[in-house]
Amino acid sequence: MNFEDLKVIWDSQADAPMYAVNEEGLHALLRQNTAHFTRRMRRQRLQTYLASLMVVGPISFLLIAHFGGLNPLATTWDAVALFTAAAAWLYFGGRVFVGRKRQAERERHFTSSLRDEIDRDIAQVTYQIDGRKQIILSFVPPHVGSLLLVSVAFRLSSFAWWAIVPVLVVLLVNLVLESRSQQRLVDRELIPRQRELESLRDKLASG
């Protein structure tokens, strides 16, 4: 969020003849920045849902074919592994979905006033920060699920067992990179945004 723009508008109210005009400008700019932030967080959620769907879909097809007798899996372990993989990805996507629904319920009591919208924005960014406090642990389930899915695929394809090692390395590297990316988002964008909003709220309260 461009807090300097908000600060300029707010500070100008001391020299303006109409306070309401300045507050209106501040409110409009705040909503613009909030809309940008909301779109970005929505894109991340949609990526999570799409990734979960792209994994759970093929797994469901394999399990239906197995239990329908169309294309039985080689062992019971294969079916258990696929069930576990699907559950891991459903947990990953479902956790994001349920968390967002609960946060939306908590935000229902906020009004459209400037101060309430600032409080709602603070609640939103705090929710995003809290959801990333144990970022590595939250990404473990989908990576384990992917590993299980790949292991079944390798077994069905009669690949040598060691061929899965590069896949395991890729998954581990991706887990680390994705976790670091989310942590950078927290450190460089979410926490500064939270502090800026809190500063703006305090300035309004003392004005």
PDB file of C-alpha atoms in Angstrom:
ATOM      1  CA  MET A   1       0.000   0.000   0.000  1.00  0.00           C
ATOM      2  CA  ASN A   2       1.264   3.475  -0.838  1.00  0.00           C
ATOM      3  CA  PHE A   3       1.038   4.854   2.665  1.00  0.00           C
ATOM      4  CA  GLU A   4       2.789   8.083   1.698  1.00  0.00           C
ATOM      5  CA  ASP A   5      -0.156   8.987  -0.516  1.00  0.00           C
ATOM      6  CA  LEU A   6      -2.556   8.344   2.343  1.00  0.00           C
ATOM      7  CA  LYS A   7      -0.421  10.386   4.704  1.00  0.00           C
ATOM      8  CA  VAL A   8      -0.255  13.330   2.292  1.00  0.00           C
ATOM      9  CA  ILE A   9      -4.034  13.394   1.969  1.00  0.00           C
ATOM     10  CA  TRP A  10      -4.505  13.152   5.700  1.00  0.00           C
ATOM     11  CA  ASP A  11      -1.893  15.785   6.551  1.00  0.00           C
ATOM     12  CA  SER A  12      -3.428  18.183   4.043  1.00  0.00           C
ATOM     13  CA  GLN A  13      -6.657  18.276   6.041  1.00  0.00           C
ATOM     14  CA  ALA A  14      -5.133  20.811   8.427  1.00  0.00           C
ATOM     15  CA  ASP A  15      -4.930  23.358   5.602  1.00  0.00           C
ATOM     16  CA  ALA A  16      -8.102  22.417   3.749  1.00  0.00           C
ATOM     17  CA  PRO A  17     -11.323  24.325   4.348  1.00  0.00           C
ATOM     18  CA  MET A  18     -13.437  21.173   4.198  1.00  0.00           C
ATOM     19  CA  TYR A  19     -12.315  18.218   6.333  1.00  0.00           C
ATOM     20  CA  ALA A  20     -14.921  15.981   4.686  1.00  0.00           C
ATOM     21  CA  VAL A  21     -13.297  16.438   1.298  1.00  0.00           C
ATOM     22  CA  ASN A  22      -9.958  15.237   2.622  1.00  0.00           C
ATOM     23  CA  GLU A  23     -11.498  12.285   4.414  1.00  0.00           C
ATOM     24  CA  GLU A  24     -13.370  11.383   1.243  1.00  0.00           C
ATOM     25  CA  GLY A  25     -10.121  11.388  -0.734  1.00  0.00           C
ATOM     26  CA  LEU A  26      -8.405   9.347   1.937  1.00  0.00           C
ATOM     27  CA  HIS A  27     -11.280   6.884   1.951  1.00  0.00           C
ATOM     28  CA  ALA A  28     -11.199   6.505  -1.839  1.00  0.00           C
ATOM     29  CA  LEU A  29      -7.455   5.877  -1.924  1.00  0.00           C
ATOM     30  CA  LEU A  30      -7.718   3.389   0.930  1.00  0.00           C
ATOM     31  CA  ARG A  31     -10.387   1.448  -0.961  1.00  0.00           C
ATOM     32  CA  GLN A  32      -8.262   1.452  -4.095  1.00  0.00           C
ATOM     33  CA  ASN A  33      -5.308  -0.037  -2.237  1.00  0.00           C
ATOM     34  CA  THR A  34      -7.558  -2.502  -0.444  1.00  0.00           C
ATOM     35  CA  ALA A  35      -9.033  -3.672  -3.748  1.00  0.00           C
ATOM     36  CA  HIS A  36      -5.524  -4.316  -5.117  1.00  0.00           C
ATOM     37  CA  PHE A  37      -4.553  -6.274  -1.999  1.00  0.00           C
ATOM     38  CA  THR A  38      -7.795  -8.266  -2.057  1.00  0.00           C
ATOM     39  CA  ARG A  39      -7.319  -9.228  -5.715  1.00  0.00           C
ATOM     40  CA  ARG A  40      -3.807 -10.478  -5.022  1.00  0.00           C
ATOM     41  CA  MET A  41      -4.895 -12.612  -2.064  1.00  0.00           C
ATOM     42  CA  ARG A  42      -7.831 -13.929  -4.119  1.00  0.00           C
ATOM     43  CA  ARG A  43      -5.454 -15.011  -6.894  1.00  0.00           C
ATOM     44  CA  GLN A  44      -3.397 -16.966  -4.364  1.00  0.00           C
ATOM     45  CA  ARG A  45      -6.514 -18.699  -3.054  1.00  0.00           C
ATOM     46  CA  LEU A  46      -7.650 -19.577  -6.582  1.00  0.00           C
ATOM     47  CA  GLN A  47      -4.208 -21.037  -7.329  1.00  0.00           C
ATOM     48  CA  THR A  48      -4.553 -23.227  -4.237  1.00  0.00           C
ATOM     49  CA  TYR A  49      -8.029 -24.415  -5.242  1.00  0.00           C
ATOM     50  CA  LEU A  50      -6.946 -25.085  -8.838  1.00  0.00           C
ATOM     51  CA  ALA A  51      -3.856 -27.037  -7.767  1.00  0.00           C
ATOM     52  CA  SER A  52      -5.961 -29.150  -5.395  1.00  0.00           C
ATOM     53  CA  LEU A  53      -8.512 -29.824  -8.129  1.00  0.00           C
ATOM     54  CA  MET A  54      -5.850 -30.790 -10.667  1.00  0.00           C
ATOM     55  CA  VAL A  55      -4.449 -33.396  -8.277  1.00  0.00           C
ATOM     56  CA  VAL A  56      -7.641 -34.702  -6.667  1.00  0.00           C
ATOM     57  CA  GLY A  57      -9.383 -35.050 -10.048  1.00  0.00           C
ATOM     58  CA  PRO A  58      -7.009 -37.631 -11.584  1.00  0.00           C
ATOM     59  CA  ILE A  59      -6.770 -39.461  -8.257  1.00  0.00           C
ATOM     60  CA  SER A  60     -10.552 -39.739  -8.100  1.00  0.00           C
ATOM     61  CA  PHE A  61     -10.582 -41.125 -11.634  1.00  0.00           C
ATOM     62  CA  LEU A  62      -7.991 -43.782 -10.727  1.00  0.00           C
ATOM     63  CA  LEU A  63      -9.872 -44.794  -7.575  1.00  0.00           C
ATOM     64  CA  ILE A  64     -13.218 -45.007  -9.393  1.00  0.00           C
ATOM     65  CA  ALA A  65     -11.608 -47.144 -12.085  1.00  0.00           C
ATOM     66  CA  HIS A  66     -10.020 -49.343  -9.416  1.00  0.00           C
ATOM     67  CA  PHE A  67     -13.142 -49.992  -7.358  1.00  0.00           C
ATOM     68  CA  GLY A  68     -15.267 -50.251 -10.488  1.00  0.00           C
ATOM     69  CA  GLY A  69     -13.049 -53.031 -11.757  1.00  0.00           C
ATOM     70  CA  LEU A  70     -12.156 -51.103 -14.912  1.00  0.00           C
ATOM     71  CA  ASN A  71      -8.470 -50.738 -14.126  1.00  0.00           C
ATOM     72  CA  PRO A  72      -7.567 -52.340 -10.787  1.00  0.00           C
ATOM     73  CA  LEU A  73      -4.484 -51.065  -8.985  1.00  0.00           C
ATOM     74  CA  ALA A  74      -1.622 -53.444  -8.423  1.00  0.00           C
ATOM     75  CA  THR A  75      -1.814 -53.540  -4.622  1.00  0.00           C
ATOM     76  CA  THR A  76      -3.950 -52.354  -1.730  1.00  0.00           C
ATOM     77  CA  TRP A  77      -1.065 -50.034  -0.863  1.00  0.00           C
ATOM     78  CA  ASP A  78      -1.624 -48.174  -4.128  1.00  0.00           C
ATOM     79  CA  ALA A  79      -5.262 -47.486  -3.216  1.00  0.00           C
ATOM     80  CA  VAL A  80      -4.320 -46.396   0.319  1.00  0.00           C
ATOM     81  CA  ALA A  81      -1.583 -44.122  -1.051  1.00  0.00           C
ATOM     82  CA  LEU A  82      -4.014 -42.492  -3.477  1.00  0.00           C
ATOM     83  CA  PHE A  83      -6.626 -41.989  -0.768  1.00  0.00           C
ATOM     84  CA  THR A  84      -3.986 -40.390   1.451  1.00  0.00           C
ATOM     85  CA  ALA A  85      -2.735 -38.179  -1.380  1.00  0.00           C
ATOM     86  CA  ALA A  86      -6.268 -36.976  -2.146  1.00  0.00           C
ATOM     87  CA  ALA A  87      -6.922 -36.327   1.548  1.00  0.00           C
ATOM     88  CA  ALA A  88      -3.696 -34.309   1.841  1.00  0.00           C
ATOM     89  CA  TRP A  89      -4.604 -32.078  -1.085  1.00  0.00           C
ATOM     90  CA  LEU A  90      -8.214 -31.713   0.053  1.00  0.00           C
ATOM     91  CA  TYR A  91      -6.925 -30.650   3.461  1.00  0.00           C
ATOM     92  CA  PHE A  92      -4.618 -28.120   1.810  1.00  0.00           C
ATOM     93  CA  GLY A  93      -7.361 -26.523  -0.259  1.00  0.00           C
ATOM     94  CA  GLY A  94     -10.067 -26.974   2.376  1.00  0.00           C
ATOM     95  CA  ARG A  95      -7.976 -25.293   5.052  1.00  0.00           C
ATOM     96  CA  VAL A  96      -7.691 -22.174   2.910  1.00  0.00           C
ATOM     97  CA  PHE A  97     -11.403 -22.233   2.022  1.00  0.00           C
ATOM     98  CA  VAL A  98     -12.640 -22.705   5.589  1.00  0.00           C
ATOM     99  CA  GLY A  99     -10.192 -20.147   6.953  1.00  0.00           C
ATOM    100  CA  ARG A 100     -11.340 -17.524   4.480  1.00  0.00           C
ATOM    101  CA  LYS A 101     -15.028 -18.203   5.244  1.00  0.00           C
ATOM    102  CA  ARG A 102     -14.409 -17.808   8.969  1.00  0.00           C
ATOM    103  CA  GLN A 103     -12.510 -14.578   8.396  1.00  0.00           C
ATOM    104  CA  ALA A 104     -15.338 -13.237   6.235  1.00  0.00           C
ATOM    105  CA  GLU A 105     -17.776 -13.937   9.086  1.00  0.00           C
ATOM    106  CA  ARG A 106     -15.548 -12.066  11.542  1.00  0.00           C
ATOM    107  CA  GLU A 107     -15.500  -9.065   9.189  1.00  0.00           C
ATOM    108  CA  ARG A 108     -19.280  -8.857   8.826  1.00  0.00           C
ATOM    109  CA  HIS A 109     -19.694  -6.451  11.762  1.00  0.00           C
ATOM    110  CA  PHE A 110     -17.526  -3.760  10.156  1.00  0.00           C
ATOM    111  CA  THR A 111     -19.380  -0.852   8.551  1.00  0.00           C
ATOM    112  CA  SER A 112     -18.415   1.190   5.496  1.00  0.00           C
ATOM    113  CA  SER A 113     -17.031   4.073   7.570  1.00  0.00           C
ATOM    114  CA  LEU A 114     -13.397   5.046   7.081  1.00  0.00           C
ATOM    115  CA  ARG A 115     -12.330   3.889  10.531  1.00  0.00           C
ATOM    116  CA  ASP A 116     -14.182   0.588  10.259  1.00  0.00           C
ATOM    117  CA  GLU A 117     -12.700  -0.077   6.830  1.00  0.00           C
ATOM    118  CA  ILE A 118      -9.235   0.509   8.249  1.00  0.00           C
ATOM    119  CA  ASP A 119     -10.006  -1.930  11.072  1.00  0.00           C
ATOM    120  CA  ARG A 120     -11.304  -4.454   8.532  1.00  0.00           C
ATOM    121  CA  ASP A 121      -8.148  -4.092   6.445  1.00  0.00           C
ATOM    122  CA  ILE A 122      -6.037  -4.643   9.559  1.00  0.00           C
ATOM    123  CA  ALA A 123      -8.069  -7.761  10.352  1.00  0.00           C
ATOM    124  CA  GLN A 124      -7.561  -9.036   6.800  1.00  0.00           C
ATOM    125  CA  VAL A 125      -3.801  -8.551   6.753  1.00  0.00           C
ATOM    126  CA  THR A 126      -3.481  -9.993  10.276  1.00  0.00           C
ATOM    127  CA  TYR A 127      -5.344 -13.082   9.079  1.00  0.00           C
ATOM    128  CA  GLN A 128      -2.924 -13.439   6.158  1.00  0.00           C
ATOM    129  CA  ILE A 129       0.077 -13.114   8.486  1.00  0.00           C
ATOM    130  CA  ASP A 130      -1.285 -15.592  11.039  1.00  0.00           C
ATOM    131  CA  GLY A 131      -1.969 -18.115   8.276  1.00  0.00           C
ATOM    132  CA  ARG A 132       1.700 -18.054   7.330  1.00  0.00           C
ATOM    133  CA  LYS A 133       3.240 -18.366  10.803  1.00  0.00           C
ATOM    134  CA  GLN A 134       4.016 -22.061  10.237  1.00  0.00           C
ATOM    135  CA  ILE A 135       4.309 -21.854   6.499  1.00  0.00           C
ATOM    136  CA  ILE A 136       6.495 -24.934   5.996  1.00  0.00           C
ATOM    137  CA  LEU A 137       4.099 -27.155   7.949  1.00  0.00           C
ATOM    138  CA  SER A 138       1.146 -25.914   5.906  1.00  0.00           C
ATOM    139  CA  PHE A 139       2.885 -26.899   2.658  1.00  0.00           C
ATOM    140  CA  VAL A 140       3.934 -30.350   3.874  1.00  0.00           C
ATOM    141  CA  PRO A 141       0.557 -32.114   3.204  1.00  0.00           C
ATOM    142  CA  PRO A 142       0.342 -31.282  -0.538  1.00  0.00           C
ATOM    143  CA  HIS A 143       3.991 -32.202  -1.078  1.00  0.00           C
ATOM    144  CA  VAL A 144       3.514 -35.517   0.728  1.00  0.00           C
ATOM    145  CA  GLY A 145       0.379 -36.077  -1.330  1.00  0.00           C
ATOM    146  CA  SER A 146       2.292 -35.364  -4.532  1.00  0.00           C
ATOM    147  CA  LEU A 147       5.027 -37.792  -3.512  1.00  0.00           C
ATOM    148  CA  LEU A 148       2.479 -40.536  -2.848  1.00  0.00           C
ATOM    149  CA  LEU A 149       0.789 -39.914  -6.196  1.00  0.00           C
ATOM    150  CA  VAL A 150       4.105 -40.037  -8.045  1.00  0.00           C
ATOM    151  CA  SER A 151       5.132 -43.212  -6.223  1.00  0.00           C
ATOM    152  CA  VAL A 152       1.934 -44.963  -7.355  1.00  0.00           C
ATOM    153  CA  ALA A 153       2.409 -43.700 -10.910  1.00  0.00           C
ATOM    154  CA  PHE A 154       5.968 -45.058 -10.917  1.00  0.00           C
ATOM    155  CA  ARG A 155       4.827 -48.422  -9.620  1.00  0.00           C
ATOM    156  CA  LEU A 156       2.133 -48.690 -12.271  1.00  0.00           C
ATOM    157  CA  SER A 157       4.668 -47.727 -14.938  1.00  0.00           C
ATOM    158  CA  SER A 158       7.237 -50.277 -13.713  1.00  0.00           C
ATOM    159  CA  PHE A 159       9.969 -47.680 -13.303  1.00  0.00           C
ATOM    160  CA  ALA A 160      12.988 -48.567 -11.181  1.00  0.00           C
ATOM    161  CA  TRP A 161      12.585 -47.510  -7.539  1.00  0.00           C
ATOM    162  CA  TRP A 162      15.547 -45.142  -7.692  1.00  0.00           C
ATOM    163  CA  ALA A 163      13.905 -43.116 -10.467  1.00  0.00           C
ATOM    164  CA  ILE A 164      11.713 -41.461  -7.859  1.00  0.00           C
ATOM    165  CA  VAL A 165      14.730 -39.898  -6.127  1.00  0.00           C
ATOM    166  CA  PRO A 166      14.949 -36.890  -8.516  1.00  0.00           C
ATOM    167  CA  VAL A 167      11.225 -36.301  -8.001  1.00  0.00           C
ATOM    168  CA  LEU A 168      11.735 -36.330  -4.244  1.00  0.00           C
ATOM    169  CA  VAL A 169      14.547 -33.791  -4.582  1.00  0.00           C
ATOM    170  CA  VAL A 170      12.377 -31.537  -6.753  1.00  0.00           C
ATOM    171  CA  LEU A 171       9.544 -31.689  -4.209  1.00  0.00           C
ATOM    172  CA  LEU A 172      11.881 -30.853  -1.334  1.00  0.00           C
ATOM    173  CA  VAL A 173      13.408 -27.932  -3.223  1.00  0.00           C
ATOM    174  CA  ASN A 174       9.965 -26.665  -4.187  1.00  0.00           C
ATOM    175  CA  LEU A 175       8.821 -26.903  -0.562  1.00  0.00           C
ATOM    176  CA  VAL A 176      11.736 -24.754   0.574  1.00  0.00           C
ATOM    177  CA  LEU A 177      11.353 -22.218  -2.263  1.00  0.00           C
ATOM    178  CA  GLU A 178       7.600 -21.858  -1.801  1.00  0.00           C
ATOM    179  CA  SER A 179       8.009 -21.440   1.957  1.00  0.00           C
ATOM    180  CA  ARG A 180      10.686 -18.785   1.471  1.00  0.00           C
ATOM    181  CA  SER A 181       8.512 -16.983  -1.079  1.00  0.00           C
ATOM    182  CA  GLN A 182       5.595 -16.816   1.334  1.00  0.00           C
ATOM    183  CA  GLN A 183       7.867 -15.672   4.152  1.00  0.00           C
ATOM    184  CA  ARG A 184       9.202 -12.867   1.958  1.00  0.00           C
ATOM    185  CA  LEU A 185       5.614 -11.843   1.277  1.00  0.00           C
ATOM    186  CA  VAL A 186       5.042 -11.594   5.024  1.00  0.00           C
ATOM    187  CA  ASP A 187       8.255  -9.689   5.776  1.00  0.00           C
ATOM    188  CA  ARG A 188       8.237  -7.302   2.817  1.00  0.00           C
ATOM    189  CA  GLU A 189       4.544  -6.652   2.217  1.00  0.00           C
ATOM    190  CA  LEU A 190       2.127  -7.958   4.828  1.00  0.00           C
ATOM    191  CA  ILE A 191       3.840  -6.719   7.996  1.00  0.00           C
ATOM    192  CA  PRO A 192       4.627  -3.272   6.499  1.00  0.00           C
ATOM    193  CA  ARG A 193       0.997  -2.998   5.355  1.00  0.00           C
ATOM    194  CA  GLN A 194      -0.208  -3.937   8.819  1.00  0.00           C
ATOM    195  CA  ARG A 195       2.005  -1.308  10.431  1.00  0.00           C
ATOM    196  CA  GLU A 196       0.951   1.367   7.958  1.00  0.00           C
ATOM    197  CA  LEU A 197      -2.725   0.699   8.565  1.00  0.00           C
ATOM    198  CA  GLU A 198      -2.253   0.724  12.324  1.00  0.00           C
ATOM    199  CA  SER A 199      -0.346   4.012  12.045  1.00  0.00           C
ATOM    200  CA  LEU A 200      -3.128   5.508   9.954  1.00  0.00           C
ATOM    201  CA  ARG A 201      -5.744   4.322  12.451  1.00  0.00           C
ATOM    202  CA  ASP A 202      -3.811   5.863  15.338  1.00  0.00           C
ATOM    203  CA  LYS A 203      -3.451   9.140  13.413  1.00  0.00           C
ATOM    204  CA  LEU A 204      -7.204   9.274  12.787  1.00  0.00           C
ATOM    205  CA  ALA A 205      -7.912   8.542  16.449  1.00  0.00           C
ATOM    206  CA  SER A 206      -5.660  11.371  17.594  1.00  0.00           C
ATOM    207  CA  GLY A 207      -6.850  13.820  14.940  1.00  0.00           C
TER     208      GLY A 207
END
